[in-house]
Tab-separated table of C-alpha atoms and ligand atoms in Angstrom:
chain	number	residue	atom	x	y	z
A	1	MET	CA	89.124	127.247	47.035
A	2	PHE	CA	90.862	130.251	48.486
A	3	LEU	CA	90.392	128.820	51.955
A	4	LYS	CA	91.945	125.450	51.176
A	5	GLY	CA	95.668	125.403	51.485
A	6	ASN	CA	96.357	129.082	52.074
A	7	PRO	CA	99.110	129.531	54.685
A	8	CYS	CA	97.636	132.894	55.758
A	9	ILE	CA	94.644	130.977	56.998
A	10	VAL	CA	96.867	128.952	59.311
A	11	ILE	CA	98.306	132.122	60.798
A	12	PHE	CA	94.757	133.366	61.156
A	13	VAL	CA	93.797	130.118	62.898
A	14	VAL	CA	96.637	130.492	65.376
A	15	LEU	CA	95.611	134.048	66.201
A	16	PHE	CA	91.956	133.168	66.210
A	17	GLN	CA	92.265	130.218	68.577
A	18	ASN	CA	93.958	132.344	71.199
A	19	VAL	CA	90.978	134.669	71.297
A	20	PHE	CA	88.660	131.854	72.170
A	21	GLY	CA	89.895	130.764	75.577
A	22	GLU	CA	87.781	127.871	76.746
A	23	THR	CA	86.472	126.781	73.356
A	24	ARG	CA	89.924	127.057	71.806
A	25	GLU	CA	90.486	123.380	71.040
A	26	GLU	CA	87.030	122.972	69.575
A	27	ALA	CA	87.379	126.107	67.411
A	28	LYS	CA	90.783	125.014	66.190
A	29	LYS	CA	89.396	121.635	65.203
A	30	GLU	CA	86.441	123.182	63.353
A	31	LEU	CA	88.738	125.447	61.397
A	32	LYS	CA	91.054	122.617	60.486
A	33	LEU	CA	88.099	120.649	59.160
A	34	VAL	CA	87.157	123.648	57.009
A	35	LEU	CA	90.738	123.721	55.754
A	36	GLY	CA	90.406	120.127	54.573
A	37	TYR	CA	92.128	118.110	57.309
A	38	PRO	CA	90.687	114.573	57.481
A	39	LEU	CA	88.451	114.059	60.534
A	40	ASP	CA	90.690	111.429	62.161
A	41	ALA	CA	93.717	113.745	61.922
A	42	VAL	CA	92.055	116.250	64.258
A	43	SER	CA	90.385	113.667	66.510
A	44	ASN	CA	91.588	112.067	69.721
A	45	PHE	CA	91.448	108.364	70.598
A	46	THR	CA	87.903	108.261	71.942
A	47	GLU	CA	86.604	110.456	69.129
A	48	MET	CA	88.111	108.166	66.477
A	49	ALA	CA	86.793	105.083	68.259
A	50	THR	CA	83.279	106.541	68.446
A	51	GLU	CA	83.414	107.695	64.834
A	52	HIS	CA	84.191	104.139	63.700
A	53	GLY	CA	81.645	102.434	65.975
A	54	TYR	CA	83.909	101.280	68.826
A	55	VAL	CA	83.109	101.727	72.515
A	56	SER	CA	85.986	103.413	74.335
A	57	GLU	CA	86.917	104.887	77.705
A	58	GLN	CA	89.480	107.370	78.992
A	59	HIS	CA	91.418	106.821	82.238
A	60	SER	CA	94.008	108.751	84.270
A	61	VAL	CA	96.948	106.970	85.845
A	62	THR	CA	99.278	108.625	88.354
A	63	THR	CA	102.832	107.286	88.588
A	64	GLU	CA	104.840	106.942	91.804
A	65	ASP	CA	106.780	110.059	90.817
A	66	GLY	CA	103.670	112.138	90.156
A	67	TYR	CA	103.166	112.087	86.385
A	68	ILE	CA	99.536	111.915	85.275
A	69	LEU	CA	99.161	109.703	82.223
A	70	THR	CA	96.149	109.250	79.982
A	71	MET	CA	95.235	105.688	79.118
A	72	PHE	CA	92.485	104.646	76.716
A	73	ARG	CA	90.474	101.462	76.529
A	74	ILE	CA	88.358	99.806	73.873
A	75	SER	CA	86.263	97.544	76.027
A	76	LYS	CA	84.523	95.792	73.135
A	77	GLY	CA	85.462	95.742	69.464
A	78	LYS	CA	82.846	96.490	66.832
A	79	LYS	CA	83.281	93.081	65.175
A	80	CYS	CA	83.558	91.135	68.434
A	81	LYS	CA	80.505	88.871	68.782
A	82	LYS	CA	81.755	86.663	71.624
A	83	PRO	CA	82.405	87.242	75.324
A	84	ILE	CA	85.472	89.373	76.126
A	85	ARG	CA	88.535	87.261	76.812
A	86	LYS	CA	90.900	87.556	79.754
A	87	PRO	CA	93.396	88.883	80.676
A	88	PRO	CA	93.346	92.469	79.352
A	89	VAL	CA	95.831	93.413	76.612
A	90	LEU	CA	98.116	96.427	76.969
A	91	LEU	CA	99.198	97.969	73.640
A	92	MET	CA	102.217	100.268	74.031
A	93	HIS	CA	103.187	102.853	71.409
A	94	GLY	CA	106.618	103.868	70.080
A	95	LEU	CA	108.920	106.914	70.191
A	96	LEU	CA	107.260	110.263	69.373
A	97	MET	CA	103.948	108.482	69.030
A	98	SER	CA	100.807	108.034	71.118
A	99	SER	CA	97.969	105.537	71.541
A	100	ASP	CA	96.469	107.122	68.413
A	101	SER	CA	99.170	105.665	66.165
A	102	PHE	CA	97.367	102.309	66.392
A	103	MET	CA	94.245	103.888	64.874
A	104	ASP	CA	95.689	106.113	62.151
A	105	SER	CA	95.380	103.426	59.467
A	106	GLY	CA	91.668	103.025	60.233
A	107	PRO	CA	89.501	100.086	61.365
A	108	GLU	CA	90.718	97.810	58.542
A	109	ALA	CA	94.376	97.940	59.620
A	110	GLY	CA	94.900	99.789	62.933
A	111	LEU	CA	96.022	97.322	65.611
A	112	ALA	CA	93.835	98.900	68.328
A	113	TYR	CA	90.748	98.108	66.236
A	114	LEU	CA	91.901	94.691	65.020
A	115	ILE	CA	92.858	93.396	68.468
A	116	SER	CA	89.627	94.600	70.071
A	117	ASP	CA	87.727	92.983	67.169
A	118	LEU	CA	89.267	89.683	68.339
A	119	CYS	CA	87.375	90.202	71.631
A	120	TYR	CA	90.353	91.299	73.695
A	121	ASP	CA	89.917	94.024	76.317
A	122	LEU	CA	92.304	96.571	74.826
A	123	TRP	CA	94.175	99.218	76.849
A	124	ALA	CA	96.424	101.808	75.212
A	125	PRO	CA	98.548	103.901	77.616
A	126	ASN	CA	100.490	107.072	76.830
A	127	ILE	CA	104.022	107.625	78.009
A	128	ARG	CA	105.018	110.786	79.962
A	129	GLY	CA	105.705	113.813	77.797
A	130	ASN	CA	103.473	113.086	74.813
A	131	TYR	CA	100.383	115.257	74.227
A	132	TYR	CA	98.116	113.067	76.346
A	133	SER	CA	100.496	112.753	79.292
A	134	LYS	CA	101.895	116.235	79.819
A	135	ARG	CA	100.635	116.627	83.382
A	136	HIS	CA	102.097	116.209	86.856
A	137	ILE	CA	100.709	116.538	90.385
A	138	LYS	CA	103.265	119.272	91.233
A	139	LEU	CA	105.342	120.202	88.197
A	140	ASP	CA	104.171	122.423	85.360
A	141	PRO	CA	105.618	121.186	82.037
A	142	SER	CA	105.690	124.724	80.629
A	143	LYS	CA	107.599	126.189	83.604
A	144	ASP	CA	109.417	123.444	85.524
A	145	HIS	CA	112.274	121.899	83.598
A	146	GLU	CA	112.399	118.998	86.106
A	147	PHE	CA	109.266	117.709	84.390
A	148	TRP	CA	111.350	116.891	81.305
A	149	ASP	CA	114.120	115.059	83.132
A	150	PHE	CA	113.378	111.606	81.723
A	151	SER	CA	114.363	109.115	79.045
A	152	ASN	CA	113.541	105.468	78.294
A	153	PHE	CA	114.488	104.450	81.846
A	154	GLU	CA	111.606	106.366	83.485
A	155	PHE	CA	109.081	104.992	80.982
A	156	GLY	CA	110.094	101.460	81.909
A	157	TYR	CA	110.582	102.081	85.619
A	158	TYR	CA	107.475	104.195	86.339
A	159	ASP	CA	105.000	104.610	83.471
A	160	ILE	CA	104.462	101.052	82.304
A	161	PRO	CA	104.327	99.599	85.842
A	162	ALA	CA	101.761	102.263	86.862
A	163	SER	CA	99.666	101.472	83.780
A	164	ILE	CA	99.821	97.715	84.453
A	165	ASN	CA	98.886	98.148	88.127
A	166	TYR	CA	95.973	100.355	87.133
A	167	ILE	CA	94.593	97.828	84.639
A	168	ILE	CA	95.034	94.905	87.023
A	169	ASN	CA	93.266	96.747	89.837
A	170	TYR	CA	90.510	98.143	87.616
A	171	THR	CA	89.662	94.870	85.872
A	172	LYS	CA	90.365	92.653	88.921
A	173	SER	CA	92.634	90.564	86.779
A	174	ASP	CA	95.871	89.043	88.058
A	175	LYS	CA	97.854	89.590	84.844
A	176	ILE	CA	97.913	91.388	81.532
A	177	ASN	CA	99.267	90.400	78.123
A	178	TYR	CA	101.644	92.979	76.702
A	179	ILE	CA	102.093	94.115	73.106
A	180	GLY	CA	104.850	96.690	72.644
A	181	TYR	CA	106.027	98.420	69.509
A	182	SER	CA	109.578	99.794	69.158
A	183	GLN	CA	110.143	101.963	72.275
A	184	GLY	CA	107.305	99.928	73.780
A	185	GLY	CA	109.770	97.008	73.506
A	186	SER	CA	112.866	98.672	74.976
A	187	THR	CA	110.834	99.985	77.909
A	188	PHE	CA	109.372	96.495	78.463
A	189	PHE	CA	112.917	95.134	78.793
A	190	ILE	CA	113.841	97.966	81.160
A	191	MET	CA	110.800	97.353	83.364
A	192	ASN	CA	111.341	93.614	83.675
A	193	SER	CA	115.065	93.925	84.331
A	194	GLU	CA	114.922	96.868	86.769
A	195	ARG	CA	111.760	95.677	88.538
A	196	PRO	CA	111.783	91.893	88.066
A	197	GLU	CA	108.590	91.493	90.137
A	198	TYR	CA	106.706	92.683	87.019
A	199	ASN	CA	107.639	89.513	85.109
A	200	SER	CA	104.913	87.671	86.998
A	201	LYS	CA	102.248	90.262	86.152
A	202	ILE	CA	102.548	89.491	82.429
A	203	GLY	CA	101.299	86.384	80.636
A	204	VAL	CA	103.171	86.934	77.383
A	205	GLY	CA	105.107	89.850	75.895
A	206	ILE	CA	104.601	90.247	72.146
A	207	LEU	CA	107.229	92.681	70.916
A	208	LEU	CA	106.928	94.299	67.511
A	209	GLU	CA	110.175	95.695	66.061
A	210	PRO	CA	111.427	96.132	69.647
A	211	GLY	CA	114.062	98.723	70.464
A	212	SER	CA	117.086	98.002	72.678
A	213	ARG	CA	120.539	99.095	71.573
A	214	HIS	CA	120.462	100.884	68.198
A	215	TYR	CA	124.002	100.196	67.082
A	216	TYR	CA	123.036	98.971	63.599
A	217	THR	CA	120.290	101.491	62.845
A	218	ARG	CA	120.568	102.225	59.125
A	219	SER	CA	118.371	105.318	58.871
A	220	GLN	CA	120.716	108.227	58.191
A	221	LEU	CA	118.013	110.728	59.055
A	222	PHE	CA	117.396	109.169	62.466
A	223	ARG	CA	121.156	109.005	63.079
A	224	TRP	CA	121.434	112.676	62.246
A	225	LEU	CA	118.504	113.522	64.555
A	226	GLY	CA	119.853	111.471	67.459
A	227	ASP	CA	123.373	112.837	67.084
A	228	THR	CA	122.042	116.385	66.850
A	229	TYR	CA	120.043	116.112	70.063
A	230	GLN	CA	122.908	114.437	71.862
A	231	LEU	CA	125.430	117.095	70.839
A	232	ALA	CA	123.043	120.003	71.313
A	233	LEU	CA	121.716	118.901	74.709
A	234	PRO	CA	123.738	121.401	76.825
A	235	THR	CA	122.950	124.239	74.408
A	236	LEU	CA	119.256	123.413	74.332
A	237	TYR	CA	119.163	123.262	78.126
A	238	GLN	CA	120.917	126.613	78.355
A	239	ALA	CA	118.328	128.064	76.013
A	240	GLY	CA	115.563	126.657	78.220
A	241	LEU	CA	114.406	124.063	75.665
A	242	TYR	CA	113.531	120.745	77.239
A	243	GLU	CA	110.730	119.408	75.043
A	244	ALA	CA	111.348	117.792	71.652
A	245	LEU	CA	108.985	117.724	68.675
A	246	PRO	CA	105.654	118.348	70.440
A	247	LEU	CA	102.218	118.067	68.897
A	248	GLY	CA	101.257	121.601	67.937
A	249	GLY	CA	104.923	122.479	67.452
A	250	PHE	CA	106.235	123.762	64.145
A	251	VAL	CA	107.278	120.393	62.687
A	252	GLN	CA	103.981	118.691	63.446
A	253	GLU	CA	101.778	121.627	62.406
A	254	ALA	CA	103.668	122.047	59.135
A	255	ALA	CA	103.673	118.303	58.388
A	256	SER	CA	99.983	117.866	59.112
A	257	PHE	CA	99.114	121.000	57.137
A	258	LEU	CA	101.059	119.903	54.050
A	259	CYS	CA	100.286	116.183	54.228
A	260	LYS	CA	96.525	116.635	54.434
A	261	ASP	CA	96.761	117.441	50.730
A	262	TYR	CA	96.231	114.223	48.765
A	263	ALA	CA	98.908	114.847	46.116
A	264	LEU	CA	101.574	115.860	48.643
A	265	ALA	CA	100.660	112.966	50.947
A	266	ASP	CA	100.952	110.541	48.054
A	267	PHE	CA	104.396	111.736	47.051
A	268	ALA	CA	106.378	114.044	49.345
A	269	CYS	CA	105.040	112.809	52.686
A	270	LYS	CA	105.433	109.136	51.764
A	271	PHE	CA	108.937	109.977	50.617
A	272	ALA	CA	109.687	111.643	53.962
A	273	LEU	CA	108.468	108.573	55.877
A	274	GLY	CA	110.650	106.433	53.622
A	275	LEU	CA	113.668	108.595	54.458
A	276	ILE	CA	113.093	108.261	58.211
A	277	ASP	CA	112.656	104.478	57.898
A	278	SER	CA	112.963	102.678	54.540
A	279	PHE	CA	110.890	102.500	51.368
A	280	HIS	CA	108.054	100.001	51.121
A	281	PRO	CA	106.019	101.031	48.068
A	282	GLY	CA	102.272	100.452	48.273
A	283	SER	CA	102.236	99.525	51.963
A	284	ILE	CA	100.896	102.734	53.517
A	285	LYS	CA	97.654	104.100	52.098
A	286	THR	CA	97.674	107.762	51.137
A	287	GLU	CA	94.671	108.331	53.399
A	288	THR	CA	96.711	107.033	56.361
A	289	VAL	CA	99.508	109.491	55.555
A	290	ARG	CA	96.938	112.317	55.553
A	291	VAL	CA	95.813	111.255	59.027
A	292	LEU	CA	98.994	110.206	60.801
A	293	PHE	CA	100.704	113.600	60.894
A	294	GLY	CA	97.761	114.804	62.958
A	295	HIS	CA	99.221	112.672	65.792
A	296	PHE	CA	102.922	112.492	64.917
A	297	PRO	CA	105.360	113.643	66.163
A	298	ALA	CA	103.655	113.478	69.557
A	299	GLY	CA	106.447	114.992	71.664
A	300	THR	CA	109.023	113.713	74.146
A	301	SER	CA	111.897	115.164	76.167
A	302	VAL	CA	115.109	116.445	74.629
A	303	LYS	CA	116.842	114.066	77.059
A	304	ASN	CA	115.038	111.060	75.606
A	305	MET	CA	116.092	112.068	72.081
A	306	ALA	CA	119.662	112.423	73.356
A	307	TRP	CA	119.416	108.914	74.845
A	308	TYR	CA	118.665	107.624	71.338
A	309	GLY	CA	121.652	109.573	70.081
A	310	GLN	CA	123.797	107.700	72.622
A	311	ALA	CA	122.167	104.338	71.848
A	312	LEU	CA	123.069	104.723	68.159
A	313	ASN	CA	126.731	104.836	69.037
A	314	VAL	CA	127.292	102.192	71.713
A	315	ASP	CA	127.341	98.471	71.370
A	316	GLU	CA	125.197	97.985	74.502
A	317	PHE	CA	121.655	98.545	75.822
A	318	GLN	CA	122.300	100.887	78.720
A	319	ASN	CA	121.054	103.718	80.881
A	320	PHE	CA	121.528	107.421	80.143
A	321	ASP	CA	125.174	108.471	79.879
A	322	TYR	CA	125.949	111.622	81.922
A	323	GLY	CA	129.697	111.500	81.220
A	324	ALA	CA	132.250	110.023	83.636
A	325	THR	CA	131.709	112.511	86.494
A	326	GLY	CA	127.946	112.603	86.139
A	327	ASN	CA	127.767	108.813	85.955
A	328	LEU	CA	129.764	108.490	89.170
A	329	GLN	CA	127.280	110.765	90.933
A	330	GLN	CA	124.234	109.122	89.391
A	331	TYR	CA	125.197	105.450	89.339
A	332	GLY	CA	128.441	105.165	91.313
A	333	THR	CA	130.286	103.911	88.221
A	334	SER	CA	132.007	105.853	85.469
A	335	GLN	CA	130.069	103.954	82.769
A	336	PRO	CA	126.263	103.945	82.689
A	337	PRO	CA	124.968	100.525	83.818
A	338	ALA	CA	123.711	98.134	81.140
A	339	PHE	CA	120.208	96.693	81.546
A	340	ASN	CA	120.439	93.095	82.664
A	341	LEU	CA	118.394	91.281	80.024
A	342	SER	CA	118.771	87.907	81.714
A	343	LEU	CA	116.267	89.155	84.319
A	344	VAL	CA	113.529	89.462	81.654
A	345	GLU	CA	112.121	86.038	82.455
A	346	VAL	CA	108.615	86.517	81.086
A	347	PRO	CA	107.829	84.521	77.901
A	348	VAL	CA	108.286	86.754	74.848
A	349	VAL	CA	107.575	86.601	71.133
A	350	ILE	CA	109.574	88.821	68.796
A	351	ILE	CA	107.957	89.941	65.530
A	352	HIS	CA	109.980	92.002	63.070
A	353	GLY	CA	110.749	92.859	59.470
A	354	ARG	CA	113.867	92.499	57.356
A	355	HIS	CA	113.646	95.991	55.886
A	356	ASP	CA	113.408	97.916	59.172
A	357	TYR	CA	116.002	100.702	59.124
A	358	LEU	CA	115.210	101.980	62.649
A	359	THR	CA	115.383	98.831	64.769
A	360	SER	CA	117.523	96.813	62.430
A	361	PRO	CA	117.462	92.991	62.278
A	362	ALA	CA	121.023	92.845	63.683
A	363	ASP	CA	120.023	94.700	66.875
A	364	VAL	CA	116.751	92.778	67.255
A	365	GLU	CA	118.627	89.476	66.919
A	366	TRP	CA	121.171	90.709	69.442
A	367	VAL	CA	118.520	91.470	72.075
A	368	THR	CA	116.688	88.222	71.288
A	369	SER	CA	119.879	86.253	71.939
A	370	LYS	CA	120.156	87.836	75.411
A	371	LEU	CA	116.611	87.011	76.549
A	372	PRO	CA	116.165	83.810	78.548
A	373	ASN	CA	112.573	82.949	77.569
A	374	VAL	CA	111.928	83.538	73.849
A	375	LEU	CA	109.000	81.471	72.559
A	376	GLU	CA	109.512	82.501	68.946
A	377	GLN	CA	111.410	85.006	66.858
A	378	PHE	CA	109.272	85.619	63.805
A	379	TYR	CA	110.303	87.445	60.636
A	380	VAL	CA	107.380	88.907	58.669
A	381	GLU	CA	107.194	87.066	55.343
A	382	ASP	CA	107.133	90.238	53.222
A	383	PRO	CA	110.852	91.046	52.706
A	384	MET	CA	110.106	94.782	52.510
A	385	TRP	CA	108.357	94.920	55.909
A	386	ASN	CA	109.734	97.911	57.819
A	387	HIS	CA	109.380	99.848	61.058
A	388	PHE	CA	106.422	102.107	60.286
A	389	ASP	CA	104.474	99.192	58.783
A	390	ILE	CA	103.465	98.097	62.307
A	391	THR	CA	101.357	101.202	62.796
A	392	TYR	CA	100.661	102.473	59.301
A	393	SER	CA	100.666	99.624	56.747
A	394	GLN	CA	97.373	98.555	55.210
A	395	PHE	CA	98.624	94.942	55.431
A	396	THR	CA	98.882	94.417	59.214
A	397	GLY	CA	95.957	91.969	58.995
A	398	ARG	CA	97.758	89.507	56.751
A	399	SER	CA	101.344	90.197	57.842
A	400	ILE	CA	101.380	90.288	61.652
A	401	LEU	CA	97.902	89.871	63.133
A	402	GLY	CA	97.885	86.067	62.754
A	403	LYS	CA	101.058	85.722	64.825
A	404	ILE	CA	99.800	88.163	67.474
A	405	LYS	CA	96.499	86.269	67.684
A	406	GLU	CA	98.238	82.895	67.955
A	407	TYR	CA	100.061	83.917	71.137
A	408	LEU	CA	97.228	85.968	72.663
A	409	ASP	CA	94.997	82.913	72.240
A	410	GLU	CA	97.556	80.652	73.877
A	411	PHE	CA	97.890	82.967	76.890
A	412	SER	CA	94.203	83.821	77.357
A	413	ALA	CA	91.195	82.148	78.880
B	501	NAG	C1	88.820	113.523	73.573
B	501	NAG	O1	87.682	114.120	73.009
B	501	NAG	C2	86.514	114.044	73.835
B	501	NAG	C3	85.353	114.567	73.041
B	501	NAG	O2	85.631	115.803	72.476
B	501	NAG	C4	86.758	114.832	75.110
B	501	NAG	O3	85.628	114.746	75.970
B	501	NAG	C5	87.967	114.252	75.805
B	501	NAG	O4	88.278	114.996	76.964
B	501	NAG	C6	89.168	114.228	74.885
B	501	NAG	N1	90.234	113.517	75.558
B	501	NAG	C7	91.456	113.999	75.670
B	501	NAG	C8	92.411	113.204	76.485
B	501	NAG	O5	91.828	115.004	75.128
B	502	NAG	C1	91.600	100.205	92.694
B	502	NAG	O1	90.314	100.363	92.100
B	502	NAG	C2	89.329	100.912	92.970
B	502	NAG	C3	88.007	100.963	92.203
B	502	NAG	O2	87.897	99.939	91.265
B	502	NAG	C4	89.752	102.286	93.427
B	502	NAG	O3	88.802	102.784	94.348
B	502	NAG	C5	91.122	102.225	94.069
B	502	NAG	O4	91.561	103.527	94.380
B	502	NAG	C6	92.108	101.562	93.139
B	502	NAG	N1	93.398	101.406	93.780
B	502	NAG	C7	94.519	101.767	93.208
B	502	NAG	C8	95.764	101.549	93.998
B	502	NAG	O5	94.570	102.263	92.088
B	503	NAG	C1	122.219	89.657	85.715
B	503	NAG	O1	121.262	88.878	86.396
B	503	NAG	C2	121.681	87.510	86.574
B	503	NAG	C3	120.493	86.762	87.150
B	503	NAG	O2	120.128	87.274	88.409
B	503	NAG	C4	122.902	87.484	87.448
B	503	NAG	O3	123.332	86.153	87.623
B	503	NAG	C5	124.020	88.291	86.806
B	503	NAG	O4	125.126	88.376	87.656
B	503	NAG	C6	123.520	89.695	86.480
B	503	NAG	N1	124.525	90.366	85.681
B	503	NAG	C7	125.023	91.531	86.020
B	503	NAG	C8	126.039	92.102	85.091
B	503	NAG	O5	124.663	92.143	87.014
């Protein structure tokens, strides 16, 4: 009893883990389990997959600019009883998340499980800067600030193309089907507009609550966060702070420590998620809340957060704004260039909810209207469906999986 929930123990854990050198991660995990963290909250992708009876693999992908990304694969779902279908499916996570976000709601609702159960060869990459992809062939993320010089543009220009090329080469397939959530949507648009040759490497793009411009974002908390990072960027840089909201940082450690408690998870932590997005009572199971803060926030660059701050305030989906002088140096124009959405020629399906306060219906409809090859724009029937429901709702099976399956089936052999 004394052990559970005593903050002194956490301080002890932090001191203790540093003594252990090599076995540090393992010791930290053991102690967290003693403290009452749910197993999935302290497990990585392959550990969760194994725990729930799924066969998984871990891969390393190196980008053209030297970042080393971790990508996971579930090669065969537990409930899949038929041959694996082709092509492979790439499932891309959102801002401050990782591949693990698609497993936090467990095998009954997590999209990584559900899609592999449909006999698709599932690949889940991790974008540069999150806890799985904080490596580089030359740069050290803890010493070299150049490591953190990226925003949405680099994800779309380098990380997703490298992940696609890796999957295509590894599976000897000529295409992939793409499912992207939130930032996994905006970066899909960036890739296909900045490197149009990637359009032909994708059968269909299924975009869940996709990001683009964020002009009509209703979440006041996210607006505050974006504005804060944007305004504070020079100060943070001067202070030598380049990384935002990492796993193992204060926000994540405190959130996962508090939210592992059932009563807090059920009330305060659900309330906090509602404040970041919108309220959808009954959608997220308390057990999922206990788990998800073990993997969220997953870390990104301060620059990427500042990009969101900019995107909240301009009526356009555009590259990072360095100010007039900086833009002239960087782009040769005083305004940052907009992404040319008419070059995104790949067939896409847009799936979204009416109660999403992060990528609001007005912005999703705006980007949809700019895309030349939209097969369907689908509103989830539940009027309360919001942003976090994609990863954390217990109702993904009945609300979105049918539509995802319909288009995967159409574009698969
Ligand atoms: C995930 O956990 C397994 C088992 O502990 C370990 O072998 C693997 O290296 C971990 N993967 C990552 C990317 O941390
Ligand atoms: C393609 O895959 C093979 C093994 O399957 C590997 O040896 C080779 O290095 C890969 N090429 C690239 C460009 O990743
Ligand atoms: C966007 O791409 C289309 C198709 O190539 C082209 O016609 C158009 O001029 C481009 N728009 C801009 C602003 O560059």
